[in-house]
Every structure is written in structure tokens, then in C-alpha cells.
Amino acid sequence: MSADPAQAVDVVLDESALLALGAGSVLVSRILHQSAATDSWRVHVALAALADADRARTGVAGHLAMLDQIAFHPLGLAAVLAASGEPRSLGWSHTRHVAQPGPERPEGARVVTTTPKDWEGVGVRVLDVSP
């Protein structure tokens, strides 16, 4: 029996989580498995973060592209404007933008990360999957 979609947990994988997945992280793999098996987890990926991760570990983007349970978010004008003046990478800024509350996710999404300190004080909830 699957969970009520209104009760689903939305998560967005940051660059570190994408790289951890590419390195065989059991925790990130389990999140992806749960999202494929039930409606209780919805996984999102900011494409700018995916591009950053693929530059660091070639093949991550191709692997994720085969997974139909992931919602990929293109880099739109709103995301670029949100990154304006931000000293962090475009991938980080795009991930933060996707995690923010909006019409489709009124509560926002948790950022899945192996580097939780990168997300302190920026107004997003974090799911720490560091080893």
C-alpha cells in the first residue's frame, strides 16, 4: 500500500548526494528505491547540480537519466535570478531554488546532502546522508 501523495516527502539531491550515489551510497540508493517502489518519496534533481556532479564524476548524469522516478528541474530564469550575486556554485543555487516552497511543494523539499554544513542558515531543511 502506498502513502497518500499529500503526505509524501519531497527531497532534492544536491551535488554531494549525486556524487555519493555515483560512489555507491547505500543511503541515497535507498531513497531512490523508496521513490520507485512507493509514492512516499518524491526525488527532485536540479539540472545545474547534475551538470556539476557529472563534471566531477563522468557518467552520473547518464545513470540518473535512466531513472524515471526522478523529477528533473531545468535551469529557468527564476533560478538564474535566485543565483544572482550568490558566491556559491550555480548547481548549489539551483538546488536551493528547487528546495524552496512553491505551489507544487508548499512545504518545500529537504536537501539530501553529505555536506550539511553547506546548507546551514540558508532556509532549507536538510537530510544528512553523510557516511
mmCIF file with all atom_site columns, N, CA and C in Angstrom, residues 74-106:
data_model
loop_
_atom_site.group_PDB
_atom_site.id
_atom_site.type_symbol
_atom_site.label_atom_id
_atom_site.label_alt_id
_atom_site.label_comp_id
_atom_site.label_asym_id
_atom_site.label_entity_id
_atom_site.label_seq_id
_atom_site.pdbx_PDB_ins_code
_atom_site.Cartn_x
_atom_site.Cartn_y
_atom_site.Cartn_z
_atom_site.occupancy
_atom_site.B_iso_or_equiv
_atom_site.pdbx_formal_charge
_atom_site.auth_seq_id
_atom_site.auth_comp_id
_atom_site.auth_asym_id
_atom_site.auth_atom_id
_atom_site.pdbx_PDB_model_num
ATOM 1  N N  . PRO A 1 74  ? 14.729 21.966 -14.923 1.00 0.00 ? 74  PRO A N  1
ATOM 2  C CA . PRO A 1 74  ? 15.611 22.750 -15.792 1.00 0.00 ? 74  PRO A CA 1
ATOM 3  C C  . PRO A 1 74  ? 15.976 24.078 -15.142 1.00 0.00 ? 74  PRO A C  1
ATOM 4  N N  . LEU A 1 75  ? 17.067 24.624 -15.605 1.00 0.00 ? 75  LEU A N  1
ATOM 5  C CA . LEU A 1 75  ? 17.531 25.918 -15.102 1.00 0.00 ? 75  LEU A CA 1
ATOM 6  C C  . LEU A 1 75  ? 16.762 27.007 -15.838 1.00 0.00 ? 75  LEU A C  1
ATOM 7  N N  . GLY A 1 76  ? 15.781 27.582 -15.160 1.00 0.00 ? 76  GLY A N  1
ATOM 8  C CA . GLY A 1 76  ? 14.967 28.630 -15.752 1.00 0.00 ? 76  GLY A CA 1
ATOM 9  C C  . GLY A 1 76  ? 15.414 30.005 -15.266 1.00 0.00 ? 76  GLY A C  1
ATOM 10 N N  . LEU A 1 77  ? 14.764 31.012 -15.785 1.00 0.00 ? 77  LEU A N  1
ATOM 11 C CA . LEU A 1 77  ? 15.104 32.381 -15.436 1.00 0.00 ? 77  LEU A CA 1
ATOM 12 C C  . LEU A 1 77  ? 14.975 32.639 -13.944 1.00 0.00 ? 77  LEU A C  1
ATOM 13 N N  . ALA A 1 78  ? 13.927 32.113 -13.302 1.00 0.00 ? 78  ALA A N  1
ATOM 14 C CA . ALA A 1 78  ? 13.752 32.321 -11.864 1.00 0.00 ? 78  ALA A CA 1
ATOM 15 C C  . ALA A 1 78  ? 14.930 31.758 -11.067 1.00 0.00 ? 78  ALA A C  1
ATOM 16 N N  . ALA A 1 79  ? 15.434 30.610 -11.482 1.00 0.00 ? 79  ALA A N  1
ATOM 17 C CA . ALA A 1 79  ? 16.574 30.004 -10.797 1.00 0.00 ? 79  ALA A CA 1
ATOM 18 C C  . ALA A 1 79  ? 17.843 30.819 -11.017 1.00 0.00 ? 79  ALA A C  1
ATOM 19 N N  . VAL A 1 80  ? 18.020 31.339 -12.227 1.00 0.00 ? 80  VAL A N  1
ATOM 20 C CA . VAL A 1 80  ? 19.190 32.171 -12.513 1.00 0.00 ? 80  VAL A CA 1
ATOM 21 C C  . VAL A 1 80  ? 19.136 33.447 -11.687 1.00 0.00 ? 80  VAL A C  1
ATOM 22 N N  . LEU A 1 81  ? 17.960 34.062 -11.600 1.00 0.00 ? 81  LEU A N  1
ATOM 23 C CA . LEU A 1 81  ? 17.826 35.275 -10.808 1.00 0.00 ? 81  LEU A CA 1
ATOM 24 C C  . LEU A 1 81  ? 18.063 34.998 -9.325  1.00 0.00 ? 81  LEU A C  1
ATOM 25 N N  . ALA A 1 82  ? 17.637 33.827 -8.849  1.00 0.00 ? 82  ALA A N  1
ATOM 26 C CA . ALA A 1 82  ? 17.868 33.451 -7.449  1.00 0.00 ? 82  ALA A CA 1
ATOM 27 C C  . ALA A 1 82  ? 19.358 33.253 -7.169  1.00 0.00 ? 82  ALA A C  1
ATOM 28 N N  . ALA A 1 83  ? 20.118 32.894 -8.199  1.00 0.00 ? 83  ALA A N  1
ATOM 29 C CA . ALA A 1 83  ? 21.560 32.665 -8.037  1.00 0.00 ? 83  ALA A CA 1
ATOM 30 C C  . ALA A 1 83  ? 22.367 33.960 -8.173  1.00 0.00 ? 83  ALA A C  1
ATOM 31 N N  . SER A 1 84  ? 21.730 35.010 -8.656  1.00 0.00 ? 84  SER A N  1
ATOM 32 C CA . SER A 1 84  ? 22.431 36.267 -8.891  1.00 0.00 ? 84  SER A CA 1
ATOM 33 C C  . SER A 1 84  ? 23.090 36.785 -7.615  1.00 0.00 ? 84  SER A C  1
ATOM 34 N N  . GLY A 1 85  ? 24.377 37.012 -7.698  1.00 0.00 ? 85  GLY A N  1
ATOM 35 C CA . GLY A 1 85  ? 25.130 37.522 -6.556  1.00 0.00 ? 85  GLY A CA 1
ATOM 36 C C  . GLY A 1 85  ? 25.516 36.474 -5.532  1.00 0.00 ? 85  GLY A C  1
ATOM 37 N N  . GLU A 1 86  ? 25.107 35.256 -5.725  1.00 0.00 ? 86  GLU A N  1
ATOM 38 C CA . GLU A 1 86  ? 25.410 34.167 -4.789  1.00 0.00 ? 86  GLU A CA 1
ATOM 39 C C  . GLU A 1 86  ? 26.847 33.697 -5.016  1.00 0.00 ? 86  GLU A C  1
ATOM 40 N N  . PRO A 1 87  ? 27.666 33.658 -3.963  1.00 0.00 ? 87  PRO A N  1
ATOM 41 C CA . PRO A 1 87  ? 29.057 33.242 -4.150  1.00 0.00 ? 87  PRO A CA 1
ATOM 42 C C  . PRO A 1 87  ? 29.245 31.742 -4.382  1.00 0.00 ? 87  PRO A C  1
ATOM 43 N N  . ARG A 1 88  ? 28.219 30.963 -4.149  1.00 0.00 ? 88  ARG A N  1
ATOM 44 C CA . ARG A 1 88  ? 28.333 29.508 -4.327  1.00 0.00 ? 88  ARG A CA 1
ATOM 45 C C  . ARG A 1 88  ? 28.076 29.130 -5.776  1.00 0.00 ? 88  ARG A C  1
ATOM 46 N N  . SER A 1 89  ? 28.270 27.857 -6.080  1.00 0.00 ? 89  SER A N  1
ATOM 47 C CA . SER A 1 89  ? 28.137 27.388 -7.465  1.00 0.00 ? 89  SER A CA 1
ATOM 48 C C  . SER A 1 89  ? 26.698 27.525 -7.957  1.00 0.00 ? 89  SER A C  1
ATOM 49 N N  . LEU A 1 90  ? 26.552 27.532 -9.267  1.00 0.00 ? 90  LEU A N  1
ATOM 50 C CA . LEU A 1 90  ? 25.223 27.584 -9.864  1.00 0.00 ? 90  LEU A CA 1
ATOM 51 C C  . LEU A 1 90  ? 24.423 26.341 -9.485  1.00 0.00 ? 90  LEU A C  1
ATOM 52 N N  . GLY A 1 91  ? 25.093 25.197 -9.407  1.00 0.00 ? 91  GLY A N  1
ATOM 53 C CA . GLY A 1 91  ? 24.411 23.967 -9.000  1.00 0.00 ? 91  GLY A CA 1
ATOM 54 C C  . GLY A 1 91  ? 23.852 24.057 -7.591  1.00 0.00 ? 91  GLY A C  1
ATOM 55 N N  . TRP A 1 92  ? 24.626 24.641 -6.669  1.00 0.00 ? 92  TRP A N  1
ATOM 56 C CA . TRP A 1 92  ? 24.164 24.825 -5.289  1.00 0.00 ? 92  TRP A CA 1
ATOM 57 C C  . TRP A 1 92  ? 22.960 25.757 -5.281  1.00 0.00 ? 92  TRP A C  1
ATOM 58 N N  . SER A 1 93  ? 23.068 26.868 -5.999  1.00 0.00 ? 93  SER A N  1
ATOM 59 C CA . SER A 1 93  ? 21.980 27.846 -6.042  1.00 0.00 ? 93  SER A CA 1
ATOM 60 C C  . SER A 1 93  ? 20.721 27.258 -6.659  1.00 0.00 ? 93  SER A C  1
ATOM 61 N N  . HIS A 1 94  ? 20.885 26.470 -7.714  1.00 0.00 ? 94  HIS A N  1
ATOM 62 C CA . HIS A 1 94  ? 19.730 25.858 -8.366  1.00 0.00 ? 94  HIS A CA 1
ATOM 63 C C  . HIS A 1 94  ? 19.070 24.841 -7.433  1.00 0.00 ? 94  HIS A C  1
ATOM 64 N N  . THR A 1 95  ? 19.873 24.080 -6.698  1.00 0.00 ? 95  THR A N  1
ATOM 65 C CA . THR A 1 95  ? 19.332 23.124 -5.730  1.00 0.00 ? 95  THR A CA 1
ATOM 66 C C  . THR A 1 95  ? 18.538 23.854 -4.661  1.00 0.00 ? 95  THR A C  1
ATOM 67 N N  . ARG A 1 96  ? 19.079 24.949 -4.138  1.00 0.00 ? 96  ARG A N  1
ATOM 68 C CA . ARG A 1 96  ? 18.364 25.733 -3.124  1.00 0.00 ? 96  ARG A CA 1
ATOM 69 C C  . ARG A 1 96  ? 17.049 26.252 -3.695  1.00 0.00 ? 96  ARG A C  1
ATOM 70 N N  . HIS A 1 97  ? 17.081 26.708 -4.932  1.00 0.00 ? 97  HIS A N  1
ATOM 71 C CA . HIS A 1 97  ? 15.864 27.214 -5.583  1.00 0.00 ? 97  HIS A CA 1
ATOM 72 C C  . HIS A 1 97  ? 14.799 26.114 -5.675  1.00 0.00 ? 97  HIS A C  1
ATOM 73 N N  . VAL A 1 98  ? 15.190 24.922 -6.074  1.00 0.00 ? 98  VAL A N  1
ATOM 74 C CA . VAL A 1 98  ? 14.247 23.807 -6.190  1.00 0.00 ? 98  VAL A CA 1
ATOM 75 C C  . VAL A 1 98  ? 13.697 23.415 -4.816  1.00 0.00 ? 98  VAL A C  1
ATOM 76 N N  . ALA A 1 99  ? 14.511 23.540 -3.772  1.00 0.00 ? 99  ALA A N  1
ATOM 77 C CA . ALA A 1 99  ? 14.092 23.144 -2.418  1.00 0.00 ? 99  ALA A CA 1
ATOM 78 C C  . ALA A 1 99  ? 13.145 24.147 -1.762  1.00 0.00 ? 99  ALA A C  1
ATOM 79 N N  . GLN A 1 100 ? 13.073 25.362 -2.270  1.00 0.00 ? 100 GLN A N  1
ATOM 80 C CA . GLN A 1 100 ? 12.228 26.389 -1.677  1.00 0.00 ? 100 GLN A CA 1
ATOM 81 C C  . GLN A 1 100 ? 10.743 26.037 -1.833  1.00 0.00 ? 100 GLN A C  1
ATOM 82 N N  . PRO A 1 101 ? 9.918  26.484 -0.879  1.00 0.00 ? 101 PRO A N  1
ATOM 83 C CA . PRO A 1 101 ? 8.473  26.267 -1.022  1.00 0.00 ? 101 PRO A CA 1
ATOM 84 C C  . PRO A 1 101 ? 7.933  26.928 -2.286  1.00 0.00 ? 101 PRO A C  1
ATOM 85 N N  . GLY A 1 102 ? 6.941  26.302 -2.865  1.00 0.00 ? 102 GLY A N  1
ATOM 86 C CA . GLY A 1 102 ? 6.292  26.824 -4.067  1.00 0.00 ? 102 GLY A CA 1
ATOM 87 C C  . GLY A 1 102 ? 4.926  26.188 -4.218  1.00 0.00 ? 102 GLY A C  1
ATOM 88 N N  . PRO A 1 103 ? 4.216  26.506 -5.287  1.00 0.00 ? 103 PRO A N  1
ATOM 89 C CA . PRO A 1 103 ? 2.857  25.980 -5.468  1.00 0.00 ? 103 PRO A CA 1
ATOM 90 C C  . PRO A 1 103 ? 2.783  24.447 -5.471  1.00 0.00 ? 103 PRO A C  1
ATOM 91 N N  . GLU A 1 104 ? 3.772  23.792 -6.085  1.00 0.00 ? 104 GLU A N  1
ATOM 92 C CA . GLU A 1 104 ? 3.746  22.326 -6.152  1.00 0.00 ? 104 GLU A CA 1
ATOM 93 C C  . GLU A 1 104 ? 4.226  21.668 -4.860  1.00 0.00 ? 104 GLU A C  1
ATOM 94 N N  . ARG A 1 105 ? 5.065  22.376 -4.103  1.00 0.00 ? 105 ARG A N  1
ATOM 95 C CA . ARG A 1 105 ? 5.599  21.860 -2.842  1.00 0.00 ? 105 ARG A CA 1
ATOM 96 C C  . ARG A 1 105 ? 5.510  22.972 -1.787  1.00 0.00 ? 105 ARG A C  1
ATOM 97 N N  . PRO A 1 106 ? 4.318  23.178 -1.199  1.00 0.00 ? 106 PRO A N  1
ATOM 98 C CA . PRO A 1 106 ? 4.134  24.288 -0.254  1.00 0.00 ? 106 PRO A CA 1
ATOM 99 C C  . PRO A 1 106 ? 5.087  24.250 0.940   1.00 0.00 ? 106 PRO A C  1
#
